[in-house]
mmCIF file of C-alpha atoms in Angstrom:
data_model
loop_
_atom_site.group_PDB
_atom_site.id
_atom_site.type_symbol
_atom_site.label_atom_id
_atom_site.label_comp_id
_atom_site.label_asym_id
_atom_site.label_seq_id
_atom_site.Cartn_x
_atom_site.Cartn_y
_atom_site.Cartn_z
ATOM 1 C CA MET A 271 -20.852 -31.707 7.503
ATOM 2 C CA THR A 272 -22.390 -28.981 5.431
ATOM 3 C CA PRO A 273 -23.188 -25.569 6.991
ATOM 4 C CA ARG A 274 -26.910 -26.244 6.597
ATOM 5 C CA VAL A 275 -26.688 -29.504 8.535
ATOM 6 C CA LEU A 276 -24.652 -27.820 11.257
ATOM 7 C CA ARG A 277 -27.208 -25.014 11.517
ATOM 8 C CA TRP A 278 -30.118 -27.443 11.966
ATOM 9 C CA ALA A 279 -28.137 -29.591 14.398
ATOM 10 C CA SER A 280 -27.404 -26.546 16.564
ATOM 11 C CA LEU A 281 -31.176 -26.007 16.862
ATOM 12 C CA VAL A 282 -32.361 -29.576 17.330
ATOM 13 C CA VAL A 283 -29.647 -30.918 19.679
ATOM 14 C CA PRO A 284 -30.268 -28.345 22.494
ATOM 15 C CA MET A 285 -34.010 -28.988 22.271
ATOM 16 C CA ALA A 286 -33.446 -32.751 22.465
ATOM 17 C CA LEU A 287 -31.243 -32.317 25.552
ATOM 18 C CA ALA A 288 -33.914 -30.140 27.196
ATOM 19 C CA VAL A 289 -36.638 -32.715 26.412
ATOM 20 C CA ALA A 290 -34.483 -35.477 27.881
ATOM 21 C CA ASP A 291 -33.902 -33.321 30.970
ATOM 22 C CA ALA A 292 -37.667 -32.778 31.350
ATOM 23 C CA LEU A 293 -38.461 -36.488 31.049
ATOM 24 C CA LEU A 294 -35.727 -37.519 33.478
ATOM 25 C CA VAL A 295 -36.796 -35.010 36.117
ATOM 26 C CA ASN A 296 -40.595 -35.214 35.784
ATOM 27 C CA GLY A 297 -41.138 -38.679 34.333
ATOM 28 C CA VAL A 298 -43.309 -39.545 31.336
ATOM 29 C CA THR A 299 -46.703 -38.888 32.922
ATOM 30 C CA LEU A 300 -48.250 -35.684 31.666
ATOM 31 C CA GLY A 301 -48.851 -33.080 34.310
ATOM 32 C CA LEU A 302 -48.171 -29.453 35.105
ATOM 33 C CA GLU A 303 -44.469 -30.004 35.787
ATOM 34 C CA LEU A 304 -43.853 -32.046 32.622
ATOM 35 C CA ASN A 305 -45.999 -29.768 30.462
ATOM 36 C CA VAL A 306 -44.185 -26.544 31.358
ATOM 37 C CA SER A 307 -40.862 -28.355 31.000
ATOM 38 C CA LEU A 308 -41.732 -29.586 27.485
ATOM 39 C CA VAL A 309 -42.958 -26.121 26.486
ATOM 40 C CA ALA A 310 -39.657 -24.672 27.668
ATOM 41 C CA ALA A 311 -37.717 -27.295 25.685
ATOM 42 C CA THR A 312 -39.757 -26.753 22.520
ATOM 43 C CA ALA A 313 -39.377 -22.969 22.733
ATOM 44 C CA LEU A 314 -35.626 -23.399 22.221
ATOM 45 C CA LEU A 315 -36.299 -23.815 18.489
ATOM 46 C CA LEU A 316 -36.972 -20.057 18.339
ATOM 47 C CA ARG A 317 -34.151 -18.964 20.617
ATOM 48 C CA ARG A 318 -32.107 -17.345 17.844
ATOM 49 C CA ARG A 319 -34.950 -15.222 16.521
ATOM 50 C CA LEU A 320 -36.570 -14.376 19.869
ATOM 51 C CA PRO A 321 -33.915 -14.912 22.534
ATOM 52 C CA VAL A 322 -35.518 -12.789 25.276
ATOM 53 C CA THR A 323 -39.049 -14.161 24.692
ATOM 54 C CA VAL A 324 -37.778 -17.746 24.714
ATOM 55 C CA PHE A 325 -35.847 -17.093 27.929
ATOM 56 C CA LEU A 326 -38.976 -15.786 29.656
ATOM 57 C CA THR A 327 -40.872 -18.839 28.383
ATOM 58 C CA THR A 328 -38.350 -21.206 29.978
ATOM 59 C CA LEU A 329 -38.544 -19.624 33.458
ATOM 60 C CA PRO A 330 -41.690 -21.582 34.466
ATOM 61 C CA GLY A 331 -39.810 -24.719 33.510
ATOM 62 C CA ILE A 332 -37.115 -24.190 36.140
ATOM 63 C CA LEU A 333 -39.603 -22.785 38.684
ATOM 64 C CA ILE A 334 -42.246 -25.504 38.371
ATOM 65 C CA GLY A 335 -40.582 -28.394 36.546
ATOM 66 C CA TYR A 336 -37.065 -28.048 38.042
ATOM 67 C CA VAL A 337 -35.389 -28.414 34.623
ATOM 68 C CA TRP A 338 -32.044 -26.721 34.060
ATOM 69 C CA PHE A 339 -31.071 -27.232 30.410
ATOM 70 C CA ALA A 340 -33.800 -25.152 28.772
ATOM 71 C CA PRO A 341 -33.418 -21.942 30.859
ATOM 72 C CA MET A 342 -29.618 -22.132 30.882
ATOM 73 C CA ILE A 343 -29.456 -22.576 27.094
ATOM 74 C CA ALA A 344 -31.903 -19.698 26.691
ATOM 75 C CA MET A 345 -29.806 -17.552 29.032
ATOM 76 C CA TYR A 346 -26.687 -18.383 27.006
ATOM 77 C CA THR A 347 -28.463 -17.316 23.805
ATOM 78 C CA VAL A 348 -29.500 -13.987 25.320
ATOM 79 C CA ALA A 349 -25.908 -13.274 26.360
ATOM 80 C CA ALA A 350 -24.550 -14.240 22.939
ATOM 81 C CA ARG A 351 -27.104 -12.241 20.913
ATOM 82 C CA ARG A 352 -28.214 -9.396 23.205
ATOM 83 C CA PRO A 353 -25.114 -8.363 25.186
ATOM 84 C CA ASP A 354 -26.813 -5.462 26.933
ATOM 85 C CA ARG A 355 -25.569 -5.203 30.521
ATOM 86 C CA ARG A 356 -28.883 -4.153 32.032
ATOM 87 C CA LEU A 357 -30.768 -6.840 30.141
ATOM 88 C CA LEU A 358 -28.268 -9.512 31.208
ATOM 89 C CA ALA A 359 -28.342 -8.384 34.834
ATOM 90 C CA PHE A 360 -32.151 -8.429 34.915
ATOM 91 C CA SER A 361 -32.286 -11.824 33.168
ATOM 92 C CA ALA A 362 -29.724 -13.282 35.579
ATOM 93 C CA LEU A 363 -31.798 -12.006 38.527
ATOM 94 C CA LEU A 364 -34.982 -13.607 37.142
ATOM 95 C CA LEU A 365 -33.234 -16.924 36.549
ATOM 96 C CA ALA A 366 -31.708 -16.913 40.047
ATOM 97 C CA ILE A 367 -35.111 -16.140 41.638
ATOM 98 C CA ALA A 368 -36.852 -18.856 39.584
ATOM 99 C CA HIS A 369 -34.193 -21.310 40.686
ATOM 100 C CA PHE A 370 -34.133 -20.257 44.352
ATOM 101 C CA VAL A 371 -37.874 -19.999 45.045
ATOM 102 C CA PRO A 372 -39.487 -23.433 45.444
ATOM 103 C CA TRP A 373 -42.795 -24.521 43.917
ATOM 104 C CA PRO A 374 -45.261 -24.143 45.435
ATOM 105 C CA VAL A 375 -44.026 -20.968 47.102
ATOM 106 C CA SER A 376 -45.648 -22.007 50.391
ATOM 107 C CA ASP A 377 -42.956 -24.705 50.764
ATOM 108 C CA PHE A 378 -40.275 -22.023 51.288
ATOM 109 C CA GLU A 379 -38.645 -22.341 54.768
ATOM 110 C CA PRO A 380 -36.914 -19.069 55.769
ATOM 111 C CA THR A 381 -35.247 -20.734 58.754
ATOM 112 C CA ALA A 382 -33.538 -23.440 56.698
ATOM 113 C CA TYR A 383 -30.381 -21.383 56.444
ATOM 114 C CA ARG A 384 -28.072 -24.128 55.265
ATOM 115 C CA GLU A 385 -30.376 -25.384 52.536
ATOM 116 C CA ASN A 386 -31.261 -21.848 51.440
ATOM 117 C CA THR A 387 -27.586 -20.847 51.257
ATOM 118 C CA LEU A 388 -26.703 -23.851 49.107
ATOM 119 C CA THR A 389 -29.684 -23.204 46.866
ATOM 120 C CA LEU A 390 -28.725 -19.538 46.496
ATOM 121 C CA ILE A 391 -25.169 -20.454 45.512
ATOM 122 C CA ASP A 392 -26.526 -22.992 43.049
ATOM 123 C CA ALA A 393 -28.949 -20.386 41.611
ATOM 124 C CA SER A 394 -26.157 -17.833 41.239
ATOM 125 C CA VAL A 395 -23.922 -20.258 39.369
ATOM 126 C CA THR A 396 -26.847 -21.386 37.210
ATOM 127 C CA SER A 397 -27.584 -17.795 36.137
ATOM 128 C CA VAL A 398 -24.019 -16.442 35.805
ATOM 129 C CA ALA A 399 -22.313 -19.356 34.032
ATOM 130 C CA PRO A 400 -24.462 -19.210 30.838
ATOM 131 C CA ILE A 401 -23.897 -15.447 30.636
ATOM 132 C CA ALA A 402 -20.126 -15.843 30.908
ATOM 133 C CA LEU A 403 -20.118 -18.578 28.258
ATOM 134 C CA GLY A 404 -22.344 -16.582 25.929
ATOM 135 C CA LEU A 405 -20.198 -13.450 26.204
ATOM 136 C CA LEU A 406 -17.074 -15.533 25.646
ATOM 137 C CA VAL A 407 -18.475 -17.086 22.483
ATOM 138 C CA ARG A 408 -19.649 -13.692 21.225
ATOM 139 C CA THR A 409 -16.250 -12.117 21.872
ATOM 140 C CA ARG A 410 -14.519 -14.979 20.125
ATOM 141 C CA GLY A 411 -16.784 -14.522 17.105
ATOM 142 C CA GLU A 412 -16.091 -10.790 17.006
ATOM 143 C CA LEU A 413 -12.352 -11.402 17.215
ATOM 144 C CA ALA A 414 -12.546 -13.967 14.429
ATOM 145 C CA ALA A 415 -14.484 -11.501 12.269
ATOM 146 C CA ARG A 416 -11.977 -8.752 13.015
ATOM 147 C CA ILE A 417 -9.065 -11.015 12.170
ATOM 148 C CA ALA A 418 -10.785 -11.914 8.908
ATOM 149 C CA ASP A 419 -11.223 -8.209 8.131
ATOM 150 C CA LEU A 420 -7.591 -7.518 8.947
ATOM 151 C CA THR A 421 -6.501 -10.413 6.763
ATOM 152 C CA HIS A 422 -8.626 -9.099 3.927
ATOM 153 C CA SER A 423 -7.289 -5.573 4.442
ATOM 154 C CA ARG A 424 -3.718 -6.815 4.469
ATOM 155 C CA ARG A 425 -4.301 -8.831 1.328
ATOM 156 C CA HIS A 426 -5.795 -5.745 -0.295
ATOM 157 C CA ALA A 427 -2.839 -3.654 0.883
ATOM 158 C CA ASP A 428 -0.437 -6.219 -0.573
ATOM 159 C CA GLU A 429 -2.274 -6.025 -3.883
ATOM 160 C CA LEU A 430 -2.091 -2.236 -3.840
ATOM 161 C CA LEU A 431 1.612 -2.412 -3.012
ATOM 162 C CA ALA A 432 2.189 -4.827 -5.877
ATOM 163 C CA GLN A 433 0.315 -2.497 -8.212
ATOM 164 C CA GLN A 434 2.334 0.445 -6.946
ATOM 165 C CA VAL A 435 5.578 -1.431 -7.511
ATOM 166 C CA LEU A 436 4.411 -2.367 -10.992
ATOM 167 C CA SER A 437 3.480 1.237 -11.714
ATOM 168 C CA THR A 438 6.838 2.400 -10.430
ATOM 169 C CA GLU A 439 8.665 -0.063 -12.620
ATOM 170 C CA ARG A 440 6.626 0.994 -15.638
ATOM 171 C CA ALA A 441 7.361 4.675 -15.024
ATOM 172 C CA ARG A 442 11.023 3.880 -14.434
ATOM 173 C CA LEU A 443 11.159 1.893 -17.640
ATOM 174 C CA ALA A 444 9.525 4.777 -19.499
ATOM 175 C CA ARG A 445 12.192 7.213 -18.375
ATOM 176 C CA GLU A 446 15.029 4.830 -19.179
ATOM 177 C CA MET A 447 13.531 4.180 -22.614
ATOM 178 C CA HIS A 448 13.290 7.880 -23.299
ATOM 179 C CA ASP A 449 16.797 8.619 -22.061
ATOM 180 C CA VAL A 450 18.523 5.761 -23.850
ATOM 181 C CA VAL A 451 16.485 4.862 -26.930
ATOM 182 C CA ALA A 452 15.528 8.395 -27.941
ATOM 183 C CA HIS A 453 19.133 9.496 -27.712
ATOM 184 C CA GLN A 454 20.444 6.648 -29.828
ATOM 185 C CA VAL A 455 17.689 6.839 -32.417
ATOM 186 C CA SER A 456 18.147 10.583 -32.775
ATOM 187 C CA LEU A 457 21.830 9.932 -33.474
ATOM 188 C CA ILE A 458 20.871 7.395 -36.132
ATOM 189 C CA SER A 459 18.536 9.902 -37.748
ATOM 190 C CA LEU A 460 21.160 12.620 -37.673
ATOM 191 C CA GLN A 461 23.826 10.415 -39.223
ATOM 192 C CA ALA A 462 21.357 9.171 -41.850
ATOM 193 C CA GLY A 463 20.562 12.780 -42.755
ATOM 194 C CA ALA A 464 24.241 13.539 -43.159
ATOM 195 C CA VAL A 465 24.697 10.489 -45.425
ATOM 196 C CA GLN A 466 21.637 11.489 -47.460
ATOM 197 C CA ILE A 467 23.190 14.899 -48.181
ATOM 198 C CA SER A 468 26.767 13.828 -48.795
ATOM 199 C CA ALA A 469 26.366 10.491 -50.569
ATOM 200 C CA ALA A 470 26.960 10.515 -54.352
ATOM 201 C CA ASP A 471 25.184 7.241 -55.033
ATOM 202 C CA ALA A 472 21.424 7.566 -55.508
ATOM 203 C CA GLN A 473 20.745 4.187 -53.903
ATOM 204 C CA ALA A 474 22.780 5.181 -50.840
ATOM 205 C CA ARG A 475 20.842 8.423 -50.535
ATOM 206 C CA GLU A 476 17.567 6.546 -50.782
ATOM 207 C CA SER A 477 18.678 4.069 -48.123
ATOM 208 C CA ALA A 478 19.721 6.925 -45.874
ATOM 209 C CA ARG A 479 16.354 8.592 -46.405
ATOM 210 C CA THR A 480 14.579 5.363 -45.515
ATOM 211 C CA ILE A 481 16.676 4.982 -42.342
ATOM 212 C CA ARG A 482 15.880 8.545 -41.366
ATOM 213 C CA GLU A 483 12.154 8.061 -41.909
ATOM 214 C CA LEU A 484 12.209 4.860 -39.878
ATOM 215 C CA SER A 485 14.066 6.666 -37.080
ATOM 216 C CA VAL A 486 11.495 9.417 -36.981
ATOM 217 C CA ARG A 487 8.656 6.892 -36.985
ATOM 218 C CA THR A 488 10.340 4.911 -34.194
ATOM 219 C CA LEU A 489 10.669 8.019 -32.058
ATOM 220 C CA ASP A 490 7.041 8.881 -32.667
ATOM 221 C CA GLU A 491 5.898 5.415 -31.575
ATOM 222 C CA LEU A 492 8.259 5.578 -28.601
ATOM 223 C CA ARG A 493 6.679 8.889 -27.566
ATOM 224 C CA HIS A 494 3.223 7.278 -27.386
ATOM 225 C CA MET A 495 4.565 4.261 -25.498
ATOM 226 C CA VAL A 496 6.377 6.448 -22.987
ATOM 227 C CA GLY A 497 3.198 8.416 -22.384
ATOM 228 C CA VAL A 498 1.308 5.222 -21.534
ATOM 229 C CA LEU A 499 4.029 3.909 -19.250
ATOM 230 C CA ARG A 500 4.566 7.189 -17.417
ATOM 231 C CA ALA A 501 0.850 7.458 -16.679
ATOM 232 C CA ALA A 502 1.144 4.377 -14.435
ATOM 233 C CA GLY A 503 3.090 5.947 -11.568
ATOM 234 C CA GLY A 504 6.188 7.610 -10.175
ATOM 235 C CA ASP A 505 9.666 6.581 -9.284
ATOM 236 C CA LEU A 506 10.970 5.371 -5.934
ATOM 237 C CA GLU A 507 14.349 3.807 -6.542
ATOM 238 C CA GLU A 508 16.912 3.878 -9.281
ATOM 239 C CA LEU A 509 17.855 1.003 -11.523
ATOM 240 C CA THR A 510 21.185 -0.752 -11.437
ATOM 241 C CA PRO A 511 23.725 1.933 -12.433
ATOM 242 C CA GLN A 512 24.674 2.115 -16.089
ATOM 243 C CA PRO A 513 26.442 5.323 -17.142
ATOM 244 C CA CYS A 514 28.723 7.441 -14.967
ATOM 245 C CA LEU A 515 30.679 10.682 -15.124
ATOM 246 C CA ALA A 516 33.552 8.970 -16.901
ATOM 247 C CA ASP A 517 31.225 8.225 -19.836
ATOM 248 C CA LEU A 518 30.462 11.887 -20.566
ATOM 249 C CA PRO A 519 33.388 12.466 -22.984
ATOM 250 C CA ARG A 520 32.332 9.464 -25.061
ATOM 251 C CA LEU A 521 28.718 10.658 -25.053
ATOM 252 C CA ILE A 522 29.796 14.102 -26.287
ATOM 253 C CA GLU A 523 32.055 12.566 -28.923
ATOM 254 C CA LEU A 524 29.166 10.527 -30.359
ATOM 255 C CA SER A 525 26.696 13.405 -30.242
ATOM 256 C CA ALA A 526 27.802 14.805 -33.652
ATOM 257 C CA LEU A 527 27.499 18.319 -32.204
ATOM 258 C CA ASP A 528 29.946 21.155 -31.714
ATOM 259 C CA VAL A 529 30.417 20.783 -27.959
ATOM 260 C CA ASP A 530 32.865 22.357 -25.541
ATOM 261 C CA TYR A 531 33.137 20.157 -22.462
ATOM 262 C CA GLU A 532 34.532 21.391 -19.176
ATOM 263 C CA ALA A 533 34.852 19.220 -16.070
ATOM 264 C CA ASP A 534 35.813 20.883 -12.803
ATOM 265 C CA TYR A 535 35.556 18.369 -9.970
ATOM 266 C CA GLY A 536 37.915 16.216 -7.999
ATOM 267 C CA GLU A 537 38.281 12.498 -8.394
ATOM 268 C CA GLY A 538 36.830 11.900 -4.935
ATOM 269 C CA VAL A 539 33.873 14.229 -5.295
ATOM 270 C CA LEU A 540 31.401 11.392 -4.789
ATOM 271 C CA GLU A 541 33.335 9.350 -2.277
ATOM 272 C CA GLY A 542 31.347 8.437 0.800
ATOM 273 C CA LEU A 543 28.048 9.332 -0.784
ATOM 274 C CA GLY A 544 25.514 6.479 -0.507
ATOM 275 C CA GLN A 545 23.678 7.520 -3.667
ATOM 276 C CA SER A 546 26.778 8.436 -5.713
ATOM 277 C CA GLU A 547 25.853 6.024 -8.504
ATOM 278 C CA ALA A 548 22.440 7.629 -8.848
ATOM 279 C CA VAL A 549 24.036 11.102 -8.875
ATOM 280 C CA GLU A 550 26.499 10.128 -11.613
ATOM 281 C CA ARG A 551 23.746 8.590 -13.709
ATOM 282 C CA ALA A 552 21.541 11.649 -13.193
ATOM 283 C CA VAL A 553 24.355 13.896 -14.465
ATOM 284 C CA PHE A 554 24.830 11.672 -17.496
ATOM 285 C CA ARG A 555 21.099 11.654 -18.299
ATOM 286 C CA ILE A 556 20.829 15.420 -17.944
ATOM 287 C CA VAL A 557 23.644 15.969 -20.431
ATOM 288 C CA GLN A 558 22.290 13.267 -22.723
ATOM 289 C CA GLU A 559 18.769 14.699 -22.814
ATOM 290 C CA ALA A 560 20.053 18.249 -23.279
ATOM 291 C CA LEU A 561 22.159 17.184 -26.283
ATOM 292 C CA THR A 562 19.182 15.344 -27.746
ATOM 293 C CA ASN A 563 17.080 18.492 -27.413
ATOM 294 C CA VAL A 564 19.795 20.515 -29.140
ATOM 295 C CA ARG A 565 19.694 18.145 -32.102
ATOM 296 C CA LYS A 566 15.898 18.427 -32.217
ATOM 297 C CA HIS A 567 15.404 22.146 -31.745
ATOM 298 C CA ALA A 568 18.739 23.898 -32.394
ATOM 299 C CA PRO A 569 20.580 22.167 -35.267
ATOM 300 C CA GLY A 570 24.018 23.580 -35.898
ATOM 301 C CA ALA A 571 24.196 25.424 -32.579
ATOM 302 C CA ARG A 572 27.336 25.473 -30.475
ATOM 303 C CA VAL A 573 26.986 23.739 -27.111
ATOM 304 C CA ARG A 574 28.853 24.228 -23.865
ATOM 305 C CA VAL A 575 28.718 21.483 -21.213
ATOM 306 C CA ARG A 576 30.098 22.182 -17.769
ATOM 307 C CA VAL A 577 30.129 19.818 -14.765
ATOM 308 C CA SER A 578 31.591 21.439 -11.680
ATOM 309 C CA GLU A 579 31.975 20.908 -7.987
ATOM 310 C CA VAL A 580 30.856 23.909 -5.952
ATOM 311 C CA GLY A 581 32.548 24.946 -2.716
ATOM 312 C CA GLU A 582 31.198 23.847 0.641
ATOM 313 C CA VAL A 583 27.801 25.208 1.600
ATOM 314 C CA ASP A 584 27.067 25.130 5.321
ATOM 315 C CA GLU A 585 23.901 23.090 6.016
ATOM 316 C CA ALA A 586 23.012 25.510 8.813
ATOM 317 C CA GLY A 587 23.482 28.509 6.562
ATOM 318 C CA GLY A 588 26.968 29.403 7.830
ATOM 319 C CA ALA A 589 29.991 30.568 5.930
ATOM 320 C CA GLU A 590 31.745 28.493 3.347
ATOM 321 C CA GLY A 591 34.892 26.587 3.973
ATOM 322 C CA ASP A 592 34.395 25.487 7.544
ATOM 323 C CA GLY A 593 34.628 21.838 6.626
ATOM 324 C CA LYS A 594 31.158 21.018 7.963
ATOM 325 C CA GLY A 595 29.117 21.856 4.879
ATOM 326 C CA VAL A 596 27.760 19.941 1.929
ATOM 327 C CA ARG A 597 29.269 20.302 -1.527
ATOM 328 C CA GLU A 598 27.141 20.498 -4.636
ATOM 329 C CA LEU A 599 27.630 19.026 -8.082
ATOM 330 C CA ARG A 600 26.332 21.422 -10.724
ATOM 331 C CA VAL A 601 25.593 20.658 -14.351
ATOM 332 C CA GLU A 602 25.020 23.239 -17.050
ATOM 333 C CA VAL A 603 24.304 22.602 -20.726
ATOM 334 C CA ARG A 604 24.055 25.821 -22.721
ATOM 335 C CA ASN A 605 23.525 26.100 -26.469
ATOM 336 C CA GLY A 606 23.408 29.089 -28.751
ATOM 337 C CA ALA A 607 20.876 29.978 -31.390
ATOM 338 C CA PRO A 608 20.265 27.396 -34.126
ATOM 339 C CA ASP A 609 22.082 27.709 -37.434
ATOM 340 C CA ALA A 610 19.607 28.748 -40.090
ATOM 341 C CA THR A 611 21.582 26.894 -42.767
ATOM 342 C CA ALA A 612 21.569 23.565 -40.882
ATOM 343 C CA ALA A 613 18.905 21.020 -41.790
ATOM 344 C CA ALA A 614 16.479 20.275 -38.992
ATOM 345 C CA PRO A 615 16.193 16.536 -38.304
ATOM 346 C CA GLY A 616 12.424 16.732 -37.800
ATOM 347 C CA LEU A 617 12.494 14.417 -34.802
ATOM 348 C CA PRO A 618 9.242 14.140 -32.808
ATOM 349 C CA GLY A 619 9.176 15.045 -29.129
ATOM 350 C CA GLY A 620 6.955 13.733 -26.372
ATOM 351 C CA GLY A 621 7.590 16.460 -23.810
ATOM 352 C CA HIS A 622 8.711 13.939 -21.175
ATOM 353 C CA GLY A 623 12.479 14.462 -21.252
ATOM 354 C CA LEU A 624 12.848 17.537 -19.055
ATOM 355 C CA ILE A 625 10.053 16.311 -16.768
ATOM 356 C CA GLY A 626 11.924 13.074 -16.149
ATOM 357 C CA LEU A 627 15.187 14.953 -15.532
ATOM 358 C CA ARG A 628 13.500 17.257 -13.029
ATOM 359 C CA GLU A 629 12.102 14.197 -11.230
ATOM 360 C CA ARG A 630 15.574 12.680 -11.052
ATOM 361 C CA ALA A 631 17.020 15.838 -9.533
ATOM 362 C CA GLN A 632 14.209 16.189 -6.999
ATOM 363 C CA LEU A 633 14.527 12.571 -5.889
ATOM 364 C CA LEU A 634 18.203 13.222 -5.150
ATOM 365 C CA GLY A 635 17.367 16.386 -3.206
ATOM 366 C CA GLY A 636 18.421 18.733 -5.993
ATOM 367 C CA THR A 637 16.816 21.051 -8.515
ATOM 368 C CA LEU A 638 16.723 21.439 -12.280
ATOM 369 C CA GLU A 639 15.754 24.463 -14.333
ATOM 370 C CA ALA A 640 15.524 24.916 -18.084
ATOM 371 C CA HIS A 641 14.650 28.077 -19.980
ATOM 372 C CA PRO A 642 15.445 29.926 -23.217
ATOM 373 C CA LEU A 643 18.129 32.611 -23.417
ATOM 374 C CA PRO A 644 17.824 36.137 -24.827
ATOM 375 C CA ASP A 645 20.196 35.289 -27.710
ATOM 376 C CA GLY A 646 17.886 32.517 -28.937
ATOM 377 C CA GLY A 647 19.692 29.713 -27.187
ATOM 378 C CA PHE A 648 18.670 27.463 -24.325
ATOM 379 C CA VAL A 649 20.168 26.469 -20.987
ATOM 380 C CA VAL A 650 19.642 23.517 -18.660
ATOM 381 C CA ARG A 651 21.015 23.797 -15.117
ATOM 382 C CA ALA A 652 20.924 21.210 -12.367
ATOM 383 C CA ARG A 653 22.139 21.262 -8.770
ATOM 384 C CA LEU A 654 22.658 17.958 -6.992
ATOM 385 C CA PRO A 655 23.459 18.484 -3.300
ATOM 386 C CA GLY A 656 24.431 15.948 -0.695
ATOM 387 C CA VAL A 657 28.100 15.380 -1.553
ATOM 388 C CA ARG A 658 29.804 15.469 1.821
ATOM 389 C CA PRO A 659 33.487 16.480 1.926
ATOM 390 C CA ALA A 660 36.079 14.251 3.488
ATOM 391 C CA PRO A 661 37.041 15.254 7.045
ATOM 392 C CA ARG A 662 39.988 17.616 7.203
ATOM 393 C CA PRO A 663 43.050 16.620 9.211
ATOM 394 C CA PRO A 664 43.494 18.561 12.451
ATOM 395 C CA GLN A 665 45.819 21.512 12.229
ATOM 396 C CA SER A 666 48.735 21.724 14.577
#
């Protein structure tokens, strides 16, 4: 059934029951009893718009015509639509009085204790039961509406969470693209520039120039794409690990720069650390981005890369070496002033590299700083705490 049919049926069916009640109790001959009963039944058509007025209209029906359906349905409607305690208490009192007092009033027998007691119990049930049912239906409707709101809110929250996850993935992808693609393309451009200078064949030089121009254009387009992706959100979790500390020598070898690499950490420096893979990858990306920046802004400069394990630092601020502290992994990439005779590659920059590295360090509980040096060089330093030392054996 359609909602419109159900709405009309909910109006007509109670009225029909009240009319049938009036005819069964008072017969089909018109008179005062039947007339007030039919008026009470007909008034039920307006019970939703005027619940209190309709209820008052049905009281003569139960007082004079002895009909029950019309006043009880009206009482139910008042409870369902006007749940005011004082109004319900007053309405219940009126209905109980109308039911208890006989018509005509002169027929009332105060000494008929048994009959009066039964009538009073009947009047109380007649007035209280519709109120209880009406409040129950109203409460059920409110609960259903609240559940619907909660369902809608949860669906909206799920959509927001999905959007947040998507934004996170986009930002994560942006950083990985910048770290990986920019580094490789800058290497291609650098090697193409070297071929363009050293090649004797004119066609080879032209091909190298074309490769270099395409590399620069690719980096420029990548910069715009990274800006769009990074605008979508932050980072929550790392990707599946790719590079590690063991890959640093190969990275430095392929950088085509004059680099001095120094590693001062034990083999087990990251053992027992839950986020060791993220720490290793963060170190790799820091070195990778720093070398890329050297190629962009300091061609021909000497570079010094140092990855070291710092002694134990007491979490509570105590002295070092008590075996209860937290070691740090420090990374420093320092370059001197650019060589004036070296050709600048002319690679575009988006300004996102150091920002992404600082985000990586902060997510791991560390810090990253980058600033120029008085001699015209530049330094990038990162501290990645949280590397817990292995427990020391007890001393005898």
